[in-house]
Structure formats: C-alpha cells, structure tokens
Tab-separated table of C-alpha atoms in Angstrom:
chain	number	residue	atom	x	y	z
A	1	UNK	CA	-176.475	-36.730	69.728
A	2	UNK	CA	-174.806	-32.767	69.951
A	3	UNK	CA	-177.694	-30.765	67.561
A	4	UNK	CA	-174.083	-29.578	66.194
A	5	UNK	CA	-172.828	-31.927	65.045
A	6	UNK	CA	-176.350	-34.015	63.756
A	7	UNK	CA	-175.106	-32.597	60.401
A	8	UNK	CA	-172.128	-34.360	59.539
A	9	UNK	CA	-172.995	-38.074	61.097
A	10	UNK	CA	-173.436	-38.982	57.157
A	11	UNK	CA	-170.507	-37.351	55.712
A	12	UNK	CA	-167.969	-40.345	56.455
A	13	UNK	CA	-169.849	-42.332	54.146
A	14	UNK	CA	-171.117	-39.716	51.827
A	15	UNK	CA	-167.899	-39.788	51.094
A	16	UNK	CA	-167.081	-43.506	50.775
A	17	UNK	CA	-169.899	-43.471	48.648
A	18	UNK	CA	-168.299	-40.686	46.198
A	19	UNK	CA	-165.093	-42.506	46.126
A	20	UNK	CA	-166.069	-45.707	45.202
A	21	UNK	CA	-168.301	-44.269	42.010
A	22	UNK	CA	-164.958	-42.136	41.000
A	23	UNK	CA	-163.316	-45.515	41.132
A	24	UNK	CA	-165.641	-47.228	38.802
A	25	UNK	CA	-166.890	-44.109	36.963
A	26	UNK	CA	-163.826	-42.960	35.961
A	27	UNK	CA	-162.255	-45.755	33.835
A	28	UNK	CA	-165.386	-46.149	31.896
A	29	UNK	CA	-165.616	-42.442	30.774
A	30	UNK	CA	-162.129	-42.916	30.342
A	31	UNK	CA	-162.590	-46.233	27.972
A	32	UNK	CA	-165.839	-43.708	26.692
A	33	UNK	CA	-164.349	-40.744	25.646
A	34	UNK	CA	-161.087	-41.830	23.703
A	35	UNK	CA	-159.426	-38.559	24.483
A	36	UNK	CA	-156.519	-37.599	22.680
A	37	UNK	CA	-154.126	-34.617	23.666
A	38	UNK	CA	-153.247	-34.471	20.140
A	39	UNK	CA	-153.488	-30.605	18.906
A	40	UNK	CA	-157.572	-30.228	17.621
A	41	UNK	CA	-158.495	-26.581	16.499
A	42	UNK	CA	-161.480	-25.129	16.883
A	43	UNK	CA	-163.608	-23.124	14.578
A	44	UNK	CA	-166.117	-20.372	14.169
A	45	UNK	CA	-166.261	-19.181	11.253
A	46	UNK	CA	-170.345	-18.146	10.756
A	47	UNK	CA	-171.726	-16.406	13.692
A	48	UNK	CA	-175.330	-15.770	12.293
A	49	UNK	CA	-175.488	-11.908	13.489
A	50	UNK	CA	-175.652	-13.833	17.196
A	51	UNK	CA	-172.157	-14.571	18.392
A	52	UNK	CA	-170.638	-12.374	20.594
A	53	UNK	CA	-166.829	-12.479	20.787
A	54	UNK	CA	-166.755	-14.005	23.884
A	55	UNK	CA	-169.045	-16.184	22.445
A	56	UNK	CA	-166.316	-17.133	20.221
A	57	UNK	CA	-163.505	-17.208	22.634
A	58	UNK	CA	-165.517	-19.418	25.246
A	59	UNK	CA	-165.624	-22.000	22.016
A	60	UNK	CA	-161.842	-22.005	21.363
A	61	UNK	CA	-161.537	-21.798	24.882
A	62	UNK	CA	-163.787	-24.790	26.183
A	63	UNK	CA	-163.683	-26.939	23.081
A	64	UNK	CA	-160.092	-28.878	23.719
A	65	UNK	CA	-160.746	-29.396	26.641
A	66	UNK	CA	-163.950	-31.923	26.105
A	67	UNK	CA	-163.387	-36.091	25.752
A	68	UNK	CA	-163.503	-36.192	21.930
A	69	UNK	CA	-162.183	-38.871	20.090
A	70	UNK	CA	-158.509	-39.506	18.487
A	71	UNK	CA	-161.196	-39.434	15.565
A	72	UNK	CA	-161.395	-35.511	15.399
A	73	UNK	CA	-158.894	-33.261	14.696
A	74	UNK	CA	-160.724	-29.989	13.422
A	75	UNK	CA	-164.383	-28.662	15.133
A	76	UNK	CA	-166.372	-25.696	13.605
A	77	UNK	CA	-168.880	-24.468	15.086
A	78	UNK	CA	-171.680	-22.938	12.555
A	79	UNK	CA	-174.438	-20.404	13.014
A	80	UNK	CA	-176.869	-19.470	10.265
A	81	UNK	CA	-179.053	-15.963	11.047
A	82	UNK	CA	-181.348	-17.608	7.161
A	83	UNK	CA	-180.769	-21.487	6.728
A	84	UNK	CA	-182.943	-24.332	4.906
A	85	UNK	CA	-185.574	-26.003	7.004
A	86	UNK	CA	-183.438	-29.239	6.347
A	87	UNK	CA	-180.452	-27.520	7.858
A	88	UNK	CA	-178.702	-30.365	6.773
A	89	UNK	CA	-178.793	-28.924	3.417
A	90	UNK	CA	-177.261	-25.583	4.354
A	91	UNK	CA	-174.907	-27.721	6.329
A	92	UNK	CA	-174.450	-28.798	2.992
A	93	UNK	CA	-173.785	-26.038	0.573
A	94	UNK	CA	-171.900	-23.924	3.127
A	95	UNK	CA	-169.218	-26.839	2.710
A	96	UNK	CA	-169.449	-26.642	-0.761
A	97	UNK	CA	-170.083	-23.087	-1.585
A	98	UNK	CA	-167.607	-21.237	1.489
A	99	UNK	CA	-165.331	-23.619	2.995
A	100	UNK	CA	-163.861	-26.720	0.546
A	101	UNK	CA	-162.357	-28.515	2.933
A	102	UNK	CA	-164.598	-29.654	4.733
A	103	UNK	CA	-165.770	-32.089	2.291
A	104	UNK	CA	-164.202	-35.746	1.276
A	105	UNK	CA	-161.005	-35.655	-1.453
A	106	UNK	CA	-164.239	-37.117	-3.744
A	107	UNK	CA	-166.440	-34.243	-2.378
A	108	UNK	CA	-169.587	-36.820	-1.445
A	109	UNK	CA	-168.647	-36.820	1.964
A	110	UNK	CA	-167.429	-34.235	5.100
A	111	UNK	CA	-163.812	-34.766	5.006
A	112	UNK	CA	-162.203	-37.099	7.945
A	113	UNK	CA	-161.935	-36.011	10.861
A	114	UNK	CA	-164.471	-33.539	11.016
A	115	UNK	CA	-167.100	-32.399	13.443
A	116	UNK	CA	-169.275	-29.499	13.092
A	117	UNK	CA	-171.938	-28.299	15.488
A	118	UNK	CA	-174.564	-25.592	13.659
A	119	UNK	CA	-177.747	-23.416	15.219
A	120	UNK	CA	-179.953	-21.801	12.508
A	121	UNK	CA	-181.776	-19.304	13.452
A	122	UNK	CA	-184.289	-18.514	11.075
A	123	UNK	CA	-186.093	-21.842	10.572
A	124	UNK	CA	-185.397	-22.431	13.898
A	125	UNK	CA	-183.021	-25.673	13.422
A	126	UNK	CA	-179.960	-27.714	15.713
A	127	UNK	CA	-177.787	-29.828	13.082
A	128	UNK	CA	-174.446	-32.418	13.777
A	129	UNK	CA	-172.068	-32.963	10.747
A	130	UNK	CA	-169.149	-35.455	10.684
A	131	UNK	CA	-166.881	-37.281	8.642
A	132	UNK	CA	-166.764	-41.039	8.064
A	133	UNK	CA	-164.146	-42.169	10.293
A	134	UNK	CA	-165.960	-39.429	12.832
A	135	UNK	CA	-169.037	-40.743	13.203
A	136	UNK	CA	-168.289	-44.518	13.698
A	137	UNK	CA	-165.700	-43.821	16.444
A	138	UNK	CA	-169.643	-41.323	18.115
A	139	UNK	CA	-171.738	-43.937	17.183
A	140	UNK	CA	-173.485	-41.573	15.065
A	141	UNK	CA	-175.622	-44.558	13.851
A	142	UNK	CA	-175.858	-45.807	17.177
A	143	UNK	CA	-179.693	-46.406	18.124
A	144	UNK	CA	-180.847	-42.678	19.847
A	145	UNK	CA	-177.984	-40.932	19.147
A	146	UNK	CA	-178.203	-38.575	17.037
A	147	UNK	CA	-181.920	-37.344	18.906
A	148	UNK	CA	-179.600	-37.853	22.149
A	149	UNK	CA	-177.213	-35.376	20.824
A	150	UNK	CA	-179.881	-32.238	19.227
A	151	UNK	CA	-181.733	-33.278	22.649
A	152	UNK	CA	-178.699	-31.973	24.146
A	153	UNK	CA	-178.940	-28.967	21.936
A	154	UNK	CA	-181.972	-28.412	22.865
A	155	UNK	CA	-182.261	-27.850	26.611
A	156	UNK	CA	-179.920	-23.874	26.321
A	157	UNK	CA	-182.010	-22.270	23.081
A	158	UNK	CA	-185.143	-23.154	24.860
A	159	UNK	CA	-184.172	-21.585	28.793
A	160	UNK	CA	-185.928	-18.812	29.681
A	161	UNK	CA	-187.055	-17.522	26.435
A	162	UNK	CA	-183.242	-16.454	25.780
A	163	UNK	CA	-181.447	-18.759	23.276
A	164	UNK	CA	-178.150	-19.153	24.467
A	165	UNK	CA	-176.214	-20.345	21.631
A	166	UNK	CA	-172.678	-20.686	22.637
A	167	UNK	CA	-174.137	-23.080	25.046
A	168	UNK	CA	-176.103	-24.846	22.462
A	169	UNK	CA	-172.744	-25.164	20.332
A	170	UNK	CA	-171.006	-26.942	23.272
A	171	UNK	CA	-173.431	-29.300	24.628
A	172	UNK	CA	-173.677	-30.536	20.818
A	173	UNK	CA	-169.451	-30.835	20.345
A	174	UNK	CA	-170.308	-32.392	23.942
A	175	UNK	CA	-172.409	-35.083	23.600
A	176	UNK	CA	-171.239	-36.355	19.545
A	177	UNK	CA	-168.463	-36.972	22.377
A	178	UNK	CA	-169.881	-38.929	24.836
A	179	UNK	CA	-171.040	-41.950	23.253
A	180	UNK	CA	-173.293	-42.628	26.135
A	181	UNK	CA	-176.041	-40.027	25.260
A	182	UNK	CA	-179.261	-40.639	23.890
A	183	UNK	CA	-182.611	-40.023	23.510
A	184	UNK	CA	-184.762	-40.627	26.605
A	185	UNK	CA	-185.402	-44.692	26.032
A	186	UNK	CA	-182.960	-46.018	24.431
A	187	UNK	CA	-180.321	-45.956	27.323
A	188	UNK	CA	-179.292	-49.106	28.587
A	189	UNK	CA	-180.310	-49.922	31.982
A	190	UNK	CA	-177.083	-49.347	33.386
A	191	UNK	CA	-178.147	-50.209	37.604
A	192	UNK	CA	-179.025	-47.894	40.226
A	193	UNK	CA	-175.771	-47.203	41.363
A	194	UNK	CA	-174.018	-45.782	38.329
A	195	UNK	CA	-177.027	-43.901	38.023
A	196	UNK	CA	-176.523	-42.332	41.775
A	197	UNK	CA	-173.496	-41.649	40.842
A	198	UNK	CA	-173.605	-39.504	37.825
A	199	UNK	CA	-176.853	-38.267	38.881
A	200	UNK	CA	-174.445	-36.282	41.614
A	201	UNK	CA	-171.409	-35.662	39.190
A	202	UNK	CA	-174.339	-34.186	37.447
A	203	UNK	CA	-176.067	-31.908	39.884
A	204	UNK	CA	-172.829	-30.239	40.342
A	205	UNK	CA	-172.188	-29.980	36.896
A	206	UNK	CA	-175.340	-28.440	36.309
A	207	UNK	CA	-174.341	-26.298	39.559
A	208	UNK	CA	-171.452	-24.764	37.343
A	209	UNK	CA	-174.135	-24.986	34.367
A	210	UNK	CA	-176.094	-22.618	36.084
A	211	UNK	CA	-172.955	-20.533	37.498
A	212	UNK	CA	-172.376	-19.626	34.029
A	213	UNK	CA	-175.741	-19.649	32.286
A	214	UNK	CA	-176.243	-15.792	34.743
A	215	UNK	CA	-172.685	-14.671	33.785
A	216	UNK	CA	-174.146	-15.134	30.020
A	217	UNK	CA	-177.138	-14.402	30.389
A	218	UNK	CA	-175.717	-10.251	31.915
A	219	UNK	CA	-173.483	-10.408	29.087
A	220	UNK	CA	-176.388	-10.099	27.007
A	221	UNK	CA	-178.586	-8.222	28.857
A	222	UNK	CA	-175.129	-5.825	28.244
A	223	UNK	CA	-174.690	-6.248	24.582
A	224	UNK	CA	-178.502	-5.417	24.169
A	225	UNK	CA	-177.939	-2.120	26.350
A	226	UNK	CA	-175.385	-0.696	23.988
A	227	UNK	CA	-177.501	-1.975	20.495
A	228	UNK	CA	-180.027	-0.141	22.103
A	229	UNK	CA	-178.139	3.300	22.586
A	230	UNK	CA	-175.937	2.799	19.547
A	231	UNK	CA	-178.922	2.497	17.679
A	232	UNK	CA	-182.062	4.299	18.536
A	233	UNK	CA	-180.728	7.481	17.605
A	234	UNK	CA	-179.642	6.753	14.590
A	235	UNK	CA	-182.889	4.539	13.288
A	236	UNK	CA	-185.132	7.502	15.265
A	237	UNK	CA	-183.492	9.980	13.366
A	238	UNK	CA	-184.522	8.425	10.433
A	239	UNK	CA	-188.215	7.750	10.662
A	240	UNK	CA	-190.301	9.640	8.977
A	241	UNK	CA	-187.616	8.919	5.522
A	242	UNK	CA	-188.679	5.461	5.952
A	243	UNK	CA	-192.377	6.640	6.907
A	244	UNK	CA	-192.051	8.127	3.565
A	245	UNK	CA	-190.435	5.600	2.088
A	246	UNK	CA	-193.159	3.182	2.997
A	247	UNK	CA	-195.713	4.915	2.033
A	248	UNK	CA	-194.740	5.177	-1.419
A	249	UNK	CA	-194.647	1.755	-1.634
A	250	UNK	CA	-197.049	1.456	-4.370
A	251	UNK	CA	-196.730	-1.985	-6.444
A	252	UNK	CA	-199.605	-5.069	-5.665
A	253	UNK	CA	-197.536	-6.118	-3.457
A	254	UNK	CA	-198.273	-3.480	-0.970
A	255	UNK	CA	-201.695	-4.221	0.178
A	256	UNK	CA	-202.896	-3.153	3.125
A	257	UNK	CA	-201.377	-5.815	5.700
A	258	UNK	CA	-197.786	-4.782	4.796
A	259	UNK	CA	-199.081	-1.157	5.371
A	260	UNK	CA	-200.254	-2.410	8.767
A	261	UNK	CA	-197.264	-3.718	9.489
A	262	UNK	CA	-195.652	-0.817	9.253
A	263	UNK	CA	-197.771	1.012	11.235
A	264	UNK	CA	-197.671	-1.258	14.323
A	265	UNK	CA	-193.696	-1.920	14.217
A	266	UNK	CA	-193.378	2.104	13.754
A	267	UNK	CA	-196.646	2.756	16.610
A	268	UNK	CA	-194.470	-0.552	19.219
A	269	UNK	CA	-191.030	1.865	17.967
A	270	UNK	CA	-192.344	5.323	19.640
A	271	UNK	CA	-194.073	4.090	22.243
A	272	UNK	CA	-190.054	2.973	24.095
A	273	UNK	CA	-188.716	6.284	24.065
A	274	UNK	CA	-189.884	6.906	27.615
A	275	UNK	CA	-188.030	3.829	28.537
A	276	UNK	CA	-185.193	4.564	26.494
A	277	UNK	CA	-184.363	8.052	27.938
A	278	UNK	CA	-185.301	6.374	31.368
A	279	UNK	CA	-182.387	3.594	30.598
A	280	UNK	CA	-179.571	6.025	29.139
A	281	UNK	CA	-176.748	6.768	31.359
A	282	UNK	CA	-176.907	3.973	33.374
A	283	UNK	CA	-175.111	0.612	31.350
A	284	UNK	CA	-172.488	3.483	32.058
A	285	UNK	CA	-173.074	3.684	35.531
A	286	UNK	CA	-173.823	0.102	36.936
A	287	UNK	CA	-172.112	-3.354	36.807
A	288	UNK	CA	-173.440	-6.483	34.006
A	289	UNK	CA	-175.229	-7.567	37.381
A	290	UNK	CA	-176.991	-4.282	38.526
A	291	UNK	CA	-177.609	-3.979	35.147
A	292	UNK	CA	-179.618	-7.640	34.649
A	293	UNK	CA	-181.663	-5.608	37.016
A	294	UNK	CA	-183.519	-3.539	33.905
A	295	UNK	CA	-183.358	-7.097	31.776
A	296	UNK	CA	-187.177	-6.832	30.729
A	297	UNK	CA	-186.588	-3.632	30.402
A	298	UNK	CA	-183.934	-3.624	28.101
A	299	UNK	CA	-185.078	-6.364	26.338
A	300	UNK	CA	-188.429	-5.055	25.479
A	301	UNK	CA	-186.538	-1.933	24.066
A	302	UNK	CA	-183.615	-3.414	22.545
A	303	UNK	CA	-186.949	-5.895	20.603
A	304	UNK	CA	-188.505	-2.109	19.047
A	305	UNK	CA	-184.532	-1.823	17.763
A	306	UNK	CA	-184.581	-4.582	16.142
A	307	UNK	CA	-187.447	-5.016	14.944
A	308	UNK	CA	-187.571	-1.400	12.991
A	309	UNK	CA	-184.374	-1.917	11.907
A	310	UNK	CA	-185.486	-5.172	10.112
A	311	UNK	CA	-188.452	-2.901	8.776
A	312	UNK	CA	-186.146	-0.476	7.481
A	313	UNK	CA	-184.420	-2.918	5.618
A	314	UNK	CA	-186.710	-4.579	4.481
A	315	UNK	CA	-188.508	-1.446	3.256
A	316	UNK	CA	-185.474	-0.235	2.132
A	317	UNK	CA	-185.685	-3.695	0.131
A	318	UNK	CA	-189.580	-3.251	-1.345
A	319	UNK	CA	-188.671	0.260	-2.831
A	320	UNK	CA	-185.268	-1.079	-4.163
A	321	UNK	CA	-186.624	-4.259	-6.146
A	322	UNK	CA	-190.248	-1.714	-7.279
A	323	UNK	CA	-187.833	0.912	-8.991
A	324	UNK	CA	-185.785	-1.750	-10.564
A	325	UNK	CA	-182.584	-3.011	-9.023
A	326	UNK	CA	-181.943	-5.599	-10.763
A	327	UNK	CA	-179.441	-7.161	-8.081
A	328	UNK	CA	-182.098	-6.681	-5.561
A	329	UNK	CA	-185.033	-8.398	-7.903
A	330	UNK	CA	-183.182	-11.362	-8.958
A	331	UNK	CA	-182.074	-12.292	-5.571
A	332	UNK	CA	-185.557	-12.763	-4.354
A	333	UNK	CA	-185.997	-15.024	-7.697
A	334	UNK	CA	-183.735	-16.773	-7.161
A	335	UNK	CA	-184.583	-17.605	-3.470
A	336	UNK	CA	-188.490	-18.088	-4.463
A	337	UNK	CA	-186.444	-20.264	-7.320
A	338	UNK	CA	-184.821	-22.596	-4.451
A	339	UNK	CA	-188.201	-22.893	-2.359
A	340	UNK	CA	-190.304	-23.776	-5.650
A	341	UNK	CA	-187.077	-26.879	-5.782
A	342	UNK	CA	-187.164	-27.325	-2.189
A	343	UNK	CA	-191.805	-27.929	-2.337
A	344	UNK	CA	-191.137	-29.754	-5.887
A	345	UNK	CA	-188.853	-32.620	-4.296
A	346	UNK	CA	-191.088	-33.046	-0.871
A	347	UNK	CA	-194.024	-33.119	-2.682
A	348	UNK	CA	-195.518	-36.487	-3.558
A	349	UNK	CA	-198.608	-35.749	-5.333
A	350	UNK	CA	-197.700	-35.224	-9.058
A	351	UNK	CA	-200.226	-33.293	-10.399
A	352	UNK	CA	-198.726	-30.708	-7.384
A	353	UNK	CA	-195.215	-31.423	-8.952
A	354	UNK	CA	-196.481	-30.551	-12.440
A	355	UNK	CA	-198.257	-27.132	-10.987
A	356	UNK	CA	-194.390	-26.894	-9.355
A	357	UNK	CA	-193.061	-26.758	-12.261
A	358	UNK	CA	-194.953	-24.472	-14.054
A	359	UNK	CA	-194.281	-21.501	-11.730
A	360	UNK	CA	-190.943	-22.245	-11.107
A	361	UNK	CA	-190.562	-22.072	-14.966
A	362	UNK	CA	-192.616	-18.608	-14.832
A	363	UNK	CA	-189.568	-17.738	-12.056
A	364	UNK	CA	-186.564	-18.417	-14.241
A	365	UNK	CA	-188.112	-17.235	-17.165
A	366	UNK	CA	-188.406	-13.306	-15.218
A	367	UNK	CA	-185.295	-13.689	-14.105
A	368	UNK	CA	-183.792	-13.224	-17.322
A	369	UNK	CA	-185.978	-10.103	-17.765
A	370	UNK	CA	-185.835	-7.933	-14.718
A	371	UNK	CA	-185.576	-5.000	-16.611
A	372	UNK	CA	-188.891	-5.520	-17.879
A	373	UNK	CA	-191.626	-3.030	-17.737
A	374	UNK	CA	-194.425	-4.479	-16.472
A	375	UNK	CA	-192.142	-7.095	-13.685
A	376	UNK	CA	-193.807	-6.220	-10.387
A	377	UNK	CA	-196.581	-6.702	-11.606
A	378	UNK	CA	-195.530	-10.002	-13.009
A	379	UNK	CA	-194.324	-10.989	-9.847
A	380	UNK	CA	-197.314	-10.556	-8.446
A	381	UNK	CA	-198.792	-12.263	-10.278
A	382	UNK	CA	-196.498	-15.165	-9.519
A	383	UNK	CA	-196.961	-15.068	-5.661
A	384	UNK	CA	-200.984	-14.897	-6.459
A	385	UNK	CA	-201.033	-18.303	-8.176
A	386	UNK	CA	-198.222	-19.939	-6.106
A	387	UNK	CA	-200.257	-18.920	-3.168
A	388	UNK	CA	-203.182	-21.442	-4.332
A	389	UNK	CA	-200.560	-24.006	-4.984
A	390	UNK	CA	-199.432	-24.053	-1.595
A	391	UNK	CA	-203.144	-24.032	0.345
A	392	UNK	CA	-203.231	-26.910	-2.027
A	393	UNK	CA	-200.233	-29.042	-0.381
A	394	UNK	CA	-200.716	-27.583	2.851
A	395	UNK	CA	-204.941	-28.557	3.332
A	396	UNK	CA	-203.456	-32.317	1.007
A	397	UNK	CA	-200.035	-33.608	2.955
A	398	UNK	CA	-199.460	-31.177	5.209
A	399	UNK	CA	-203.520	-31.203	7.237
A	400	UNK	CA	-201.757	-31.049	10.521
A	401	UNK	CA	-201.025	-27.813	10.081
A	402	UNK	CA	-202.591	-23.947	10.109
A	403	UNK	CA	-201.324	-20.315	10.322
A	404	UNK	CA	-201.573	-19.684	14.488
A	405	UNK	CA	-199.860	-18.445	16.851
A	406	UNK	CA	-197.564	-21.402	17.269
A	407	UNK	CA	-197.435	-21.145	13.620
A	408	UNK	CA	-196.719	-17.241	12.819
A	409	UNK	CA	-196.611	-16.292	9.457
A	410	UNK	CA	-193.087	-13.433	8.862
A	411	UNK	CA	-193.967	-10.015	9.220
A	412	UNK	CA	-192.683	-6.913	8.230
A	413	UNK	CA	-190.495	-6.517	10.818
A	414	UNK	CA	-188.978	-10.537	10.971
A	415	UNK	CA	-185.435	-10.886	9.264
A	416	UNK	CA	-186.831	-13.730	7.537
A	417	UNK	CA	-189.467	-11.637	5.848
A	418	UNK	CA	-189.565	-11.231	1.464
A	419	UNK	CA	-191.608	-8.989	-1.064
A	420	UNK	CA	-194.664	-10.928	-0.988
A	421	UNK	CA	-194.661	-12.253	2.175
A	422	UNK	CA	-198.909	-12.160	3.258
A	423	UNK	CA	-199.732	-10.947	0.064
A	424	UNK	CA	-203.626	-12.224	0.201
A	425	UNK	CA	-201.789	-14.865	3.067
A	426	UNK	CA	-198.473	-16.227	1.253
A	427	UNK	CA	-195.736	-17.689	2.664
A	428	UNK	CA	-193.332	-19.872	1.070
A	429	UNK	CA	-192.774	-23.492	1.324
A	430	UNK	CA	-189.697	-23.775	3.815
A	431	UNK	CA	-192.168	-21.905	6.612
A	432	UNK	CA	-195.366	-24.233	6.092
A	433	UNK	CA	-192.459	-27.628	5.759
A	434	UNK	CA	-191.319	-26.702	9.171
A	435	UNK	CA	-194.563	-26.334	10.534
A	436	UNK	CA	-195.310	-29.319	9.328
A	437	UNK	CA	-192.038	-30.844	10.918
A	438	UNK	CA	-193.166	-29.229	13.998
A	439	UNK	CA	-196.362	-30.931	14.315
A	440	UNK	CA	-194.845	-34.364	13.386
A	441	UNK	CA	-192.426	-33.877	15.987
A	442	UNK	CA	-194.723	-33.400	18.835
A	443	UNK	CA	-197.263	-36.139	17.722
A	444	UNK	CA	-194.195	-38.571	17.688
A	445	UNK	CA	-193.069	-37.199	21.731
A	446	UNK	CA	-189.741	-37.213	19.552
A	447	UNK	CA	-187.305	-35.216	18.099
A	448	UNK	CA	-187.537	-37.058	15.440
A	449	UNK	CA	-184.146	-35.894	13.152
A	450	UNK	CA	-183.840	-35.745	9.737
A	451	UNK	CA	-180.347	-36.940	8.108
A	452	UNK	CA	-180.892	-36.890	4.482
A	453	UNK	CA	-180.235	-34.388	1.690
A	454	UNK	CA	-182.562	-32.577	-0.242
A	455	UNK	CA	-181.089	-33.808	-3.549
A	456	UNK	CA	-179.142	-36.442	-4.099
A	457	UNK	CA	-175.433	-36.787	-4.776
A	458	UNK	CA	-174.345	-36.577	-1.219
A	459	UNK	CA	-174.281	-38.923	1.948
A	460	UNK	CA	-171.987	-37.317	4.266
A	461	UNK	CA	-172.970	-37.802	7.835
A	462	UNK	CA	-175.388	-35.634	9.314
A	463	UNK	CA	-178.932	-35.023	12.007
A	464	UNK	CA	-180.987	-31.810	11.987
A	465	UNK	CA	-184.178	-31.637	13.978
A	466	UNK	CA	-185.972	-28.128	14.888
A	467	UNK	CA	-185.751	-26.088	18.649
C-alpha cells in the first residue's frame, strides 16, 4: 500500500462509527437536558475580588448556551472573598441579607427557578444551591449527584496552582444541568460503546477547554502584571510609615510572632524591587502571549505586593483597634461571636459547649463597652482563654488535625488574618473545623458534600465542600 495513503485507510470506518455515536447520543442528550429556549437571567452580583470584567462577560455569554432544565429561569454566580466554613450558611445569609428575591415565599428555602453556583475563597469552598423545582429537575438528590457537581467545579480550581474561578462556576452550572454527572463509582454502566462515544466528544471538548484555559491564564498574567505596575510604587512609598505603625503597636496581642510576620513580609516585598524594575514597561511592548513567558516573575511579584497590601490593611485595622475605633472593635467582636456560635453548634461535648457559652458571654459584654479603658487587655484575655478551649476541642473531637504545612494558620499577610490570630498559637474555630473537614474528606476518599446548615429554620437545597 502507498505510504502516503496509509494514514487515511481508517478514516471512513472511524467517520461511520462517530456518525453512529452522534445519531444514538444526541436523542439521549436532548432527553436528558430538558432544555428550553426561554430567556433566563444570568447574574454575577458578588465577585469576591476574583472575577474580572472578562470573566463576567464569559459567564454571561456562555451560560445561556448550557443545557439546563426549563425549570431554571435564573442562574446566580457568587464568589465570596471571605466565607463561613459551611458555605451553605454563606449562601443562606447572602440571600437573607443581600438579595431576598433568592428566597421562597415562606423564606425557608431558595426561590423557585433559581440555580446558585458559588466559590468561597477563605476558607476554600465550592457550593451549589437550588429552588425545590430546580433541585427536582436536575435530580439534585440522586445518588452521587451533589458530589459529582462539586467534583466538576474542583477541577479548574486545582489545576496548575492557579485557580480558574470563572471556569469553576461555569463547570458547576454545566454539571448541574447534566444529570449523568455523578461522583465516581455512582454512575450507571451504560456500555463501552456509549463510553467510547462520550470519550470522543470529551476529547474535543477538552481540546477546546485547553485553548480557553491558555487564553484565560494569559489574561490573568496580564492582570497581575498591571496590578504590580499600578500598586508597587504606592506601597513602596508608604513602606516607612507602615513600618512605623507596625512597631508602634503596643497591646499584649502585638507579640514577637506578629513582629516576625511583619519583618518577613516586609523583607520579601523589598526583595522584589529589582524584579519589578526589570518588568516595568514590558507589558506595554508585548502581547499577552509573550508576557506569559514572564509568568513566574510576575506571579512572585504579584504575591509580594498583594501580601504587603494585606499586611498594610491588617496593621491599620490593628492600630485603629488599639486606639479606640468603636467600629473596628465591634466588628472584630462580632466576628469572634459568630465563630463561637459556630463552635457551639458543632461541638458535641457538653462541657466544652458550656465553656464556649462562657467565652461568648464575655465577648457580647465587651462589645457593649467598646470604649472601656482596658479593652485591649480584656480582648487579649478572651483570645487566650478561647485558645485553650479550641485546643481542647481539637484534642477531644478533631484529633485528626495539627497546624502544619497542610494546615497553615492565618498570617499577618493573609486577608483572613485578624488581631489576635497567632497569639500564643491562637486560630479561630472556623479554621480548625476546615482542617478537620479536609482531613475527613481525604480519609474517606470522597468529597463529602455538606448539605445542612449551622442553625435551624431553613431547608433550602444546597451542597458544598472544600477544594
């Protein structure tokens, strides 16, 4: 046989097989999707500091083309910059506090017609919620469905160490509409010929996803470059004043660990100066593709600038707290109160629950007197006593977790850091609980979707888990 012709000798049989797959699979897909041509709204009201304008346009343009049941008339995408360990609670609270149109008439479930897809950044969570009619239409409560949807969202969040938030949101909505998406081990055996056809289609989709992923990554590099160029000089010019403020902190919470954190982030920021000077101007001369060749340098500079910005904000908050700012003091105590409430609802040991009640009573009382002359001393004593109780909780009920590289404690340069974090090793309950959930999920070999809420009175369909 002619060598030139040999690569094509299987073309006709392969084409025939693929055509057969299309004929057989398309009716199945149409029946499964239950699509509708009716207009449905696509909303992105909460970006969490993560989504760009291009990301929002992508979601708005791609979502209408998804195969979703006719029951879905509203798709809402949410990204939380800071969220509760149980993301279901954050979804509920967002609906109750920020958009009551997401609630049903009785306000104890999510509104009919609604599909909500969410990503939480701190701690890292993914979640999906729906009105009763939508939950039924997508077989939300079917075997493996919740875990399957969340698993689809995790893929773009875990790839290459650069979470693709927009892709994760879109993957969640797409998986919600595809009732064949279930957690591994729960899918029905459809036959190798169907799986082969799906694999062929998946290969095409994957190729397209890789191209889109490359473009998204290049845009992300450009955005990070612009952030460095736009913010490095400002932060650098303020560095001396930030340093003075950091060293002026004088309450008991301003311990050696805090000062080591400050010196650490300051040193790393200063070390990026030569890199930033070298990068300056590059982005104005080259396209996104060429700029992506400097990805490692740009990412390192971006992280140094963002961490210094976080440290600047955290030091300012701490300074204001020390100097009697009522708003900051009440805000921090309210966050501590919410953490204690979550601990109280999660812990099963009655003695520990009583101890938590006692700490919470002190927090609420101090919140009523933010101008107390010994406020910072009282706050430090609360943190010290709460740390002891959390250690007891960890030893008795969460003995599968330890602070280490896999379970990092919030540091001064993290946006999740608060005054008191790290004081004699203090971490809030929500952090310890997230460590425990991750350990439990890893040990079970599954995503372990959470479906409930920390407090009663609400029964909206939702599922969430870590990523």
